[in-house]
Short mmCIF file of N, CA and C in Angstrom, two decimals:
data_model
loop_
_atom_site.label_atom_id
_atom_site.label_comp_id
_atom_site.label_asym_id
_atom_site.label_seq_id
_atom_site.Cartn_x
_atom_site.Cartn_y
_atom_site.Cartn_z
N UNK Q 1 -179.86 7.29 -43.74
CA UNK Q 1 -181.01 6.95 -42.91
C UNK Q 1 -181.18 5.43 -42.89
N UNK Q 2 -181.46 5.13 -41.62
CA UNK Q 2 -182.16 3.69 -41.50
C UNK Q 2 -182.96 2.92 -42.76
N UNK Q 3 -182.69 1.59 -42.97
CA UNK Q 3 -183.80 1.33 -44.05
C UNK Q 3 -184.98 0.92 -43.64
N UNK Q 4 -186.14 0.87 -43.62
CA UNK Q 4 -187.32 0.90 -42.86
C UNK Q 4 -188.14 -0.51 -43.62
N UNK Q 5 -188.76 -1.19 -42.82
CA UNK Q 5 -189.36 -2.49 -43.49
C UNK Q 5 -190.42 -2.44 -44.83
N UNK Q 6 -190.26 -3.01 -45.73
CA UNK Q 6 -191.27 -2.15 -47.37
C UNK Q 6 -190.49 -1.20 -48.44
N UNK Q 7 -188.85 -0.94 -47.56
CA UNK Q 7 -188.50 0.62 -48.18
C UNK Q 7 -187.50 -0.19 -49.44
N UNK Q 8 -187.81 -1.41 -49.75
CA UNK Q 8 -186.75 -1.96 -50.58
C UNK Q 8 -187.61 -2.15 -51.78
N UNK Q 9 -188.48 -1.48 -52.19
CA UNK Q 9 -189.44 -1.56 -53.39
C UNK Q 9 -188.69 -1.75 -54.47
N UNK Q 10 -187.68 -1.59 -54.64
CA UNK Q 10 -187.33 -2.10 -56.06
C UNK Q 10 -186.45 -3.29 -55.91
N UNK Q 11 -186.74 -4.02 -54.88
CA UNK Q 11 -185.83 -5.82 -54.55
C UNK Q 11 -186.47 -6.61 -55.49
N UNK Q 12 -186.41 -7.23 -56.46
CA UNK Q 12 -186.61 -7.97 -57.21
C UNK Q 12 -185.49 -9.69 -57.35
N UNK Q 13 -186.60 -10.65 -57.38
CA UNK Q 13 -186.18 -11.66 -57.45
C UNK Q 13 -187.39 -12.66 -58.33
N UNK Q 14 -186.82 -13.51 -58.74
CA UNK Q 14 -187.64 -14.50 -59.58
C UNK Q 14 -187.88 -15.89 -58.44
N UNK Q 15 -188.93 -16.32 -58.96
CA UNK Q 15 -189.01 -17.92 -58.31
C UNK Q 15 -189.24 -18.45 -59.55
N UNK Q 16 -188.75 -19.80 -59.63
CA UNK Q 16 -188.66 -20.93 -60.42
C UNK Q 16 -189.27 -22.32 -60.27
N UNK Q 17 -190.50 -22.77 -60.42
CA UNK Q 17 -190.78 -24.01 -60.24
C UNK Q 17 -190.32 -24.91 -61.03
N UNK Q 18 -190.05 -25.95 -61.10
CA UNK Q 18 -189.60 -27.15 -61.96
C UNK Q 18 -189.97 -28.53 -61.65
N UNK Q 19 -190.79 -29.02 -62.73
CA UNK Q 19 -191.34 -30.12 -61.92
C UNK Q 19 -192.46 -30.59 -61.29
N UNK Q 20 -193.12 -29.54 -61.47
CA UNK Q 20 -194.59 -29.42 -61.22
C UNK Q 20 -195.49 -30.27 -61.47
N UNK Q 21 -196.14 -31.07 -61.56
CA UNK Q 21 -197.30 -31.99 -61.72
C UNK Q 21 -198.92 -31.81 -60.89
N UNK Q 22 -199.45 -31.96 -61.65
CA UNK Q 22 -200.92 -31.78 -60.84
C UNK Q 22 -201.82 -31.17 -61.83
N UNK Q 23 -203.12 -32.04 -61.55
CA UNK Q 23 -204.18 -31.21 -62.40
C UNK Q 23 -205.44 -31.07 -61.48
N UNK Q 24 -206.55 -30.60 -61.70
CA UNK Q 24 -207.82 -29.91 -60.85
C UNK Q 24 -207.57 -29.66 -60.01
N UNK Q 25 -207.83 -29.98 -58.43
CA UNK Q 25 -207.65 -28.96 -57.32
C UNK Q 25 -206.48 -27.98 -57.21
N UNK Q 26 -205.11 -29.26 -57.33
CA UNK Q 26 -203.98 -28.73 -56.85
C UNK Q 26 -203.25 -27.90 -58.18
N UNK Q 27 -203.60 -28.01 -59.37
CA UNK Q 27 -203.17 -27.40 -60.00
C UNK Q 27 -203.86 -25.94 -60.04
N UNK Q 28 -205.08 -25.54 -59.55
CA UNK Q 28 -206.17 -24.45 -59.79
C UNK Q 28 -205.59 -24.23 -58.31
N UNK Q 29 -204.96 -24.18 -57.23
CA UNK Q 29 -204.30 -23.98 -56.18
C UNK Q 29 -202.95 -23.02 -56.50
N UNK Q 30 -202.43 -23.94 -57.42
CA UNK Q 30 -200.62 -23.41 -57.63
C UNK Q 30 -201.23 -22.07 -58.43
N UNK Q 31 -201.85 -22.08 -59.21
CA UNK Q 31 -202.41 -20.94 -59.76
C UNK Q 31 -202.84 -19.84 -59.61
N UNK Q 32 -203.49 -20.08 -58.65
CA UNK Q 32 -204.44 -19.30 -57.80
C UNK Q 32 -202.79 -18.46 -56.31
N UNK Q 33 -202.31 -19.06 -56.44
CA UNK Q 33 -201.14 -18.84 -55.67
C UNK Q 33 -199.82 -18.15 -56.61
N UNK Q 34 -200.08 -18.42 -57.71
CA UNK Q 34 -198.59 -17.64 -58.21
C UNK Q 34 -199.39 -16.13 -58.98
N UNK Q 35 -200.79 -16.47 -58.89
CA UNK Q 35 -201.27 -14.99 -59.34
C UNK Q 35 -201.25 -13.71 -58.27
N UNK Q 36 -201.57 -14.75 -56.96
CA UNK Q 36 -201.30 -13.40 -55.61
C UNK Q 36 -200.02 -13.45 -55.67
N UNK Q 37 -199.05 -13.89 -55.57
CA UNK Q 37 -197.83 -13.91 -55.75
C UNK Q 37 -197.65 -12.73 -56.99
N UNK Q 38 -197.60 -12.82 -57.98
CA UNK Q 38 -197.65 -11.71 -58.62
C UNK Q 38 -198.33 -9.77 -58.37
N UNK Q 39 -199.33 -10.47 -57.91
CA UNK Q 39 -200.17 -8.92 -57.65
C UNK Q 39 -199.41 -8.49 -55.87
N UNK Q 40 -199.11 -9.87 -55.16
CA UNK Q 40 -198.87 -9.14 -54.17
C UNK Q 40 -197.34 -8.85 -53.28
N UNK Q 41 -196.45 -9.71 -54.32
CA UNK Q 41 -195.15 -10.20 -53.77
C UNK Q 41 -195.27 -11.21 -52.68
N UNK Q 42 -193.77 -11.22 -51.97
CA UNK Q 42 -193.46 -12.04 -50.79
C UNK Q 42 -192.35 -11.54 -50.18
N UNK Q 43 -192.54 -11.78 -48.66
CA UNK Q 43 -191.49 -11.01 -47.60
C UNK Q 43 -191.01 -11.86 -47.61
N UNK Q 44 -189.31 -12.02 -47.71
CA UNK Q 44 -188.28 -12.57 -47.26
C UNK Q 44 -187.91 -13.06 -46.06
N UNK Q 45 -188.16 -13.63 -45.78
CA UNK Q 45 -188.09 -13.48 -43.99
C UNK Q 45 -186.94 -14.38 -43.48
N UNK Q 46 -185.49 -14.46 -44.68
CA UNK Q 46 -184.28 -15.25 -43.88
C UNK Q 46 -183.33 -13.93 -44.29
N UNK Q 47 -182.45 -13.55 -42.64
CA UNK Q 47 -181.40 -13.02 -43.01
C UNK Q 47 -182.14 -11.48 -42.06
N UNK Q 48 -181.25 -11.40 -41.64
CA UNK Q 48 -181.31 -9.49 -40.51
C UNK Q 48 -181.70 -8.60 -41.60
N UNK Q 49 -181.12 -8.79 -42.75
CA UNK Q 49 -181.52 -7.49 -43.38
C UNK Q 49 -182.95 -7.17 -44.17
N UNK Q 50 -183.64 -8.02 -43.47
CA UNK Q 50 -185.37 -8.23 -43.87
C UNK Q 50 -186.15 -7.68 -42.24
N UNK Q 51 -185.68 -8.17 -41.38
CA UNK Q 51 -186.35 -7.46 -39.73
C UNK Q 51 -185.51 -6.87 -38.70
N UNK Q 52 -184.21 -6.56 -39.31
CA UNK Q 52 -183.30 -5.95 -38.40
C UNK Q 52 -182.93 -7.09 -37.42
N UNK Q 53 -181.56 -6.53 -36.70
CA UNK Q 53 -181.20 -8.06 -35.29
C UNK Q 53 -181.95 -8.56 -34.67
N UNK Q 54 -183.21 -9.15 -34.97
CA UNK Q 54 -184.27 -9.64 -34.01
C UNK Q 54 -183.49 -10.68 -32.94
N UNK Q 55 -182.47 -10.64 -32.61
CA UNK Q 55 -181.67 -11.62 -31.48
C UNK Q 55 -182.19 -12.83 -32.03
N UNK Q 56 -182.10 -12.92 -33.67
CA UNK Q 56 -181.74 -14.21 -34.28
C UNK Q 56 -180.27 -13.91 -35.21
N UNK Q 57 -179.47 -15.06 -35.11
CA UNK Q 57 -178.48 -14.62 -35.93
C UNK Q 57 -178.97 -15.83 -37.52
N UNK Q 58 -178.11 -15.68 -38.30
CA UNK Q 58 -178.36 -16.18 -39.49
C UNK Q 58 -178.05 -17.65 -39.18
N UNK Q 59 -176.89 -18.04 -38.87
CA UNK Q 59 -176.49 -19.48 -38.57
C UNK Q 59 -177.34 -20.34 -37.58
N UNK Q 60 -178.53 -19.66 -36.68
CA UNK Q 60 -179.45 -20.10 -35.81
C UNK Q 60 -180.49 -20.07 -36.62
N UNK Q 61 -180.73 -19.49 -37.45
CA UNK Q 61 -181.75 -19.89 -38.31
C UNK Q 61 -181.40 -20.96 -39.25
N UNK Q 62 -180.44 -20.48 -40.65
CA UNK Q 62 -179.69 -21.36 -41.05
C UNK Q 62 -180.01 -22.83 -40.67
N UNK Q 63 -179.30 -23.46 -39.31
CA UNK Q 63 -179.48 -24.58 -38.61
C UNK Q 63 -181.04 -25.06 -38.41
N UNK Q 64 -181.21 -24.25 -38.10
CA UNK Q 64 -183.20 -24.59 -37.87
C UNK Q 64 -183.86 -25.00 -39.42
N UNK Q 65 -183.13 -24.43 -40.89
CA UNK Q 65 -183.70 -24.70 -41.85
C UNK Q 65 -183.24 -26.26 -42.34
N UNK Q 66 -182.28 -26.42 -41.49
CA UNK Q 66 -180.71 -27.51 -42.22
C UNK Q 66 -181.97 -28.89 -41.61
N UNK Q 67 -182.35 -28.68 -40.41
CA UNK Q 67 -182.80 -29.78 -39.42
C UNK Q 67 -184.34 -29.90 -39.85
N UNK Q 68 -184.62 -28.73 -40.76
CA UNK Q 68 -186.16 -29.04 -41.17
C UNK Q 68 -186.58 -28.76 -40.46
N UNK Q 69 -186.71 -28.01 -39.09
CA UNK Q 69 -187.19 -27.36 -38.08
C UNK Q 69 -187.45 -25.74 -38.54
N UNK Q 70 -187.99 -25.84 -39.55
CA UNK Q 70 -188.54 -24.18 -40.39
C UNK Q 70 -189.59 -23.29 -39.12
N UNK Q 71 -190.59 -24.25 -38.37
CA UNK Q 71 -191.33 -22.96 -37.30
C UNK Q 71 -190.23 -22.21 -36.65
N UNK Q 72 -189.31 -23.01 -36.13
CA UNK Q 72 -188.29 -22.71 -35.30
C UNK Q 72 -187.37 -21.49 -35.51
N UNK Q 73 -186.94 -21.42 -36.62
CA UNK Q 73 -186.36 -21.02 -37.69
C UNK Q 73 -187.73 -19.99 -37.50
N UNK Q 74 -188.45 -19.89 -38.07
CA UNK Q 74 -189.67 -17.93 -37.98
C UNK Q 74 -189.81 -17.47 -37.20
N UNK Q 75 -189.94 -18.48 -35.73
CA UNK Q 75 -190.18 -17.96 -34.15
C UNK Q 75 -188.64 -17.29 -34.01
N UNK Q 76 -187.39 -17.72 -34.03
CA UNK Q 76 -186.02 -16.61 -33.97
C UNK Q 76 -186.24 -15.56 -34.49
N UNK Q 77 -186.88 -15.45 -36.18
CA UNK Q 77 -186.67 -14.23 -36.66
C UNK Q 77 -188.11 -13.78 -36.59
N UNK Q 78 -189.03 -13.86 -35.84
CA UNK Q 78 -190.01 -12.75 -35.92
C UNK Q 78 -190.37 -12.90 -34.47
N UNK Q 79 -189.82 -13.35 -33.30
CA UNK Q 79 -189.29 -12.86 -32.17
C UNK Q 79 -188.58 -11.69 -31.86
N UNK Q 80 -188.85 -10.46 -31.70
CA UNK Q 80 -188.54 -9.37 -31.27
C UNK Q 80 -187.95 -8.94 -29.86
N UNK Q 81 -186.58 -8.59 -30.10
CA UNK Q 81 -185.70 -8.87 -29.00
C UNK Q 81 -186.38 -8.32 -27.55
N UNK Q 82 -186.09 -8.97 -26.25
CA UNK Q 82 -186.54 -7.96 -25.44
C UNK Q 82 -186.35 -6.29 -25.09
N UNK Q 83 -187.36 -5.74 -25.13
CA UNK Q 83 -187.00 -4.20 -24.66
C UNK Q 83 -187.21 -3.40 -26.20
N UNK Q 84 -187.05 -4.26 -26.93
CA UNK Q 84 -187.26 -3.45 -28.61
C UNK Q 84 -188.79 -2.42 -29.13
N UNK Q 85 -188.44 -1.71 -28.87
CA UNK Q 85 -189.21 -0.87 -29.49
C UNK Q 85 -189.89 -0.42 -30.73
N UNK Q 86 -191.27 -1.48 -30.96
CA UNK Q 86 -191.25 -1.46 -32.80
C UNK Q 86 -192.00 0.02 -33.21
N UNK Q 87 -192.42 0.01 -33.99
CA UNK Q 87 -192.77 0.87 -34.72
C UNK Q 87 -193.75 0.23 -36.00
N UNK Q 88 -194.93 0.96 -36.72
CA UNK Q 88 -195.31 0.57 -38.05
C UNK Q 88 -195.36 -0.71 -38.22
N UNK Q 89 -194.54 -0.72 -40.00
CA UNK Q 89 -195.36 -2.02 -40.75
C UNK Q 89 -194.33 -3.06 -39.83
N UNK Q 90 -193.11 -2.64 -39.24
CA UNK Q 90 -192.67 -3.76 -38.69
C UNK Q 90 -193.49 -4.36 -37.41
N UNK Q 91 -194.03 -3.43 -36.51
CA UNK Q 91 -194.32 -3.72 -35.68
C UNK Q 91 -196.09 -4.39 -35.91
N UNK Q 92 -196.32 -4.37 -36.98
CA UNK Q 92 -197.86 -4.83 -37.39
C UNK Q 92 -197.12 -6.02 -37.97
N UNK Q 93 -196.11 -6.31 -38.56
CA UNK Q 93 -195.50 -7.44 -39.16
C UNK Q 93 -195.15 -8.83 -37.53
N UNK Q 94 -194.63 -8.39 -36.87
CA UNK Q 94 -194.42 -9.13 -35.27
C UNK Q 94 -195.93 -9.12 -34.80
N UNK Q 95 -197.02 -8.24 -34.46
CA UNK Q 95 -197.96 -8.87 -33.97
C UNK Q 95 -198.77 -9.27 -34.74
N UNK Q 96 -198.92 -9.33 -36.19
CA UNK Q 96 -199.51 -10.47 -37.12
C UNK Q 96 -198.97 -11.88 -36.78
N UNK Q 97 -197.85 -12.12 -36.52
CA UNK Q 97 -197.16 -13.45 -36.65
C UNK Q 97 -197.39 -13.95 -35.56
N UNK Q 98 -197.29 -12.61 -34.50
CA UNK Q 98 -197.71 -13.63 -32.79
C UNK Q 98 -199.00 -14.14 -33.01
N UNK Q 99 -200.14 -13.43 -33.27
CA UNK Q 99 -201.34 -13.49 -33.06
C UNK Q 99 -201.60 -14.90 -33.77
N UNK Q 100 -200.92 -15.25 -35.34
CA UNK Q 100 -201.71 -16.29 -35.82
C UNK Q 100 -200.52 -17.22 -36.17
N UNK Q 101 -199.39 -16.85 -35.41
CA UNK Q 101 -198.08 -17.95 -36.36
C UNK Q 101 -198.09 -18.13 -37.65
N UNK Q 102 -199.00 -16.83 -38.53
CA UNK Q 102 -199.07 -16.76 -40.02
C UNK Q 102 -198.39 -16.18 -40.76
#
C-alpha cells in the first residue's frame, strides 16, 4: 500500500545545536522552541518521499537551498502538481501553506 503523509511514525532523527549563545529573550525562545519540538516533532519537507512528486524534483529544490533561495525551494515542494487530487492530512498540509506561506 501507498505510504500516506504521518504514516512514518516511527522516523526518528536527532537535531544537534552547537554553538549556541544567548541569554534572556533569545535564549527563553530556543527553549521554548526545542520543548514544542519535542512534544510535537517536525515535517521534513526536503525530498518526494515526505509529499509525494509534487512536480518538484530534488535537484530544483536542492539548487534553491544552494542559492539561499529556501521560499523558493517550499513553494516547488508544497506546490501541488496541476490536476492532483489531494486528500486528508496532505491535502490540509498544501492548503495550510497556501493560506499562510507557514
Amino acid at each position: 500500500a501507498p505510504m500516506r503523509l504521518g504514516g512514518c511514525g516511527g522516523n526518528r532523527f536527532s537535531i544537534v545545536l552547537r554553538g549556541v549563545a544567548g541569554s534572556g529573550r533569545a535564549a527563553k525562545r530556543v527553549r521554548r522552541a526545542m520543548r514544542a519540538l519535542r512534544r510535537q516533532g517536525f515535517v521534513n519537507y526536503f525530498g518526494t518521499q515526505r509529499f509525494g512528486a509534487a512536480g518538484a524534483t530534488n535537484h530544483d529544490v536542492g539548487l534553491r537551498a544552494l542559492l539561499w533561495r529556501y521560499e523558493e525551494g517550499v513553494r516547488l515542494v508544497m506546490t501541488p502538481p496541476p490536476g492532483a487530487r489531494l486528500t486528508g492530512a496532505e491535502a490540509e498540509a498544501y492548503d495550510a501553506w497556501a493560506m499562510g506561506r507557514d
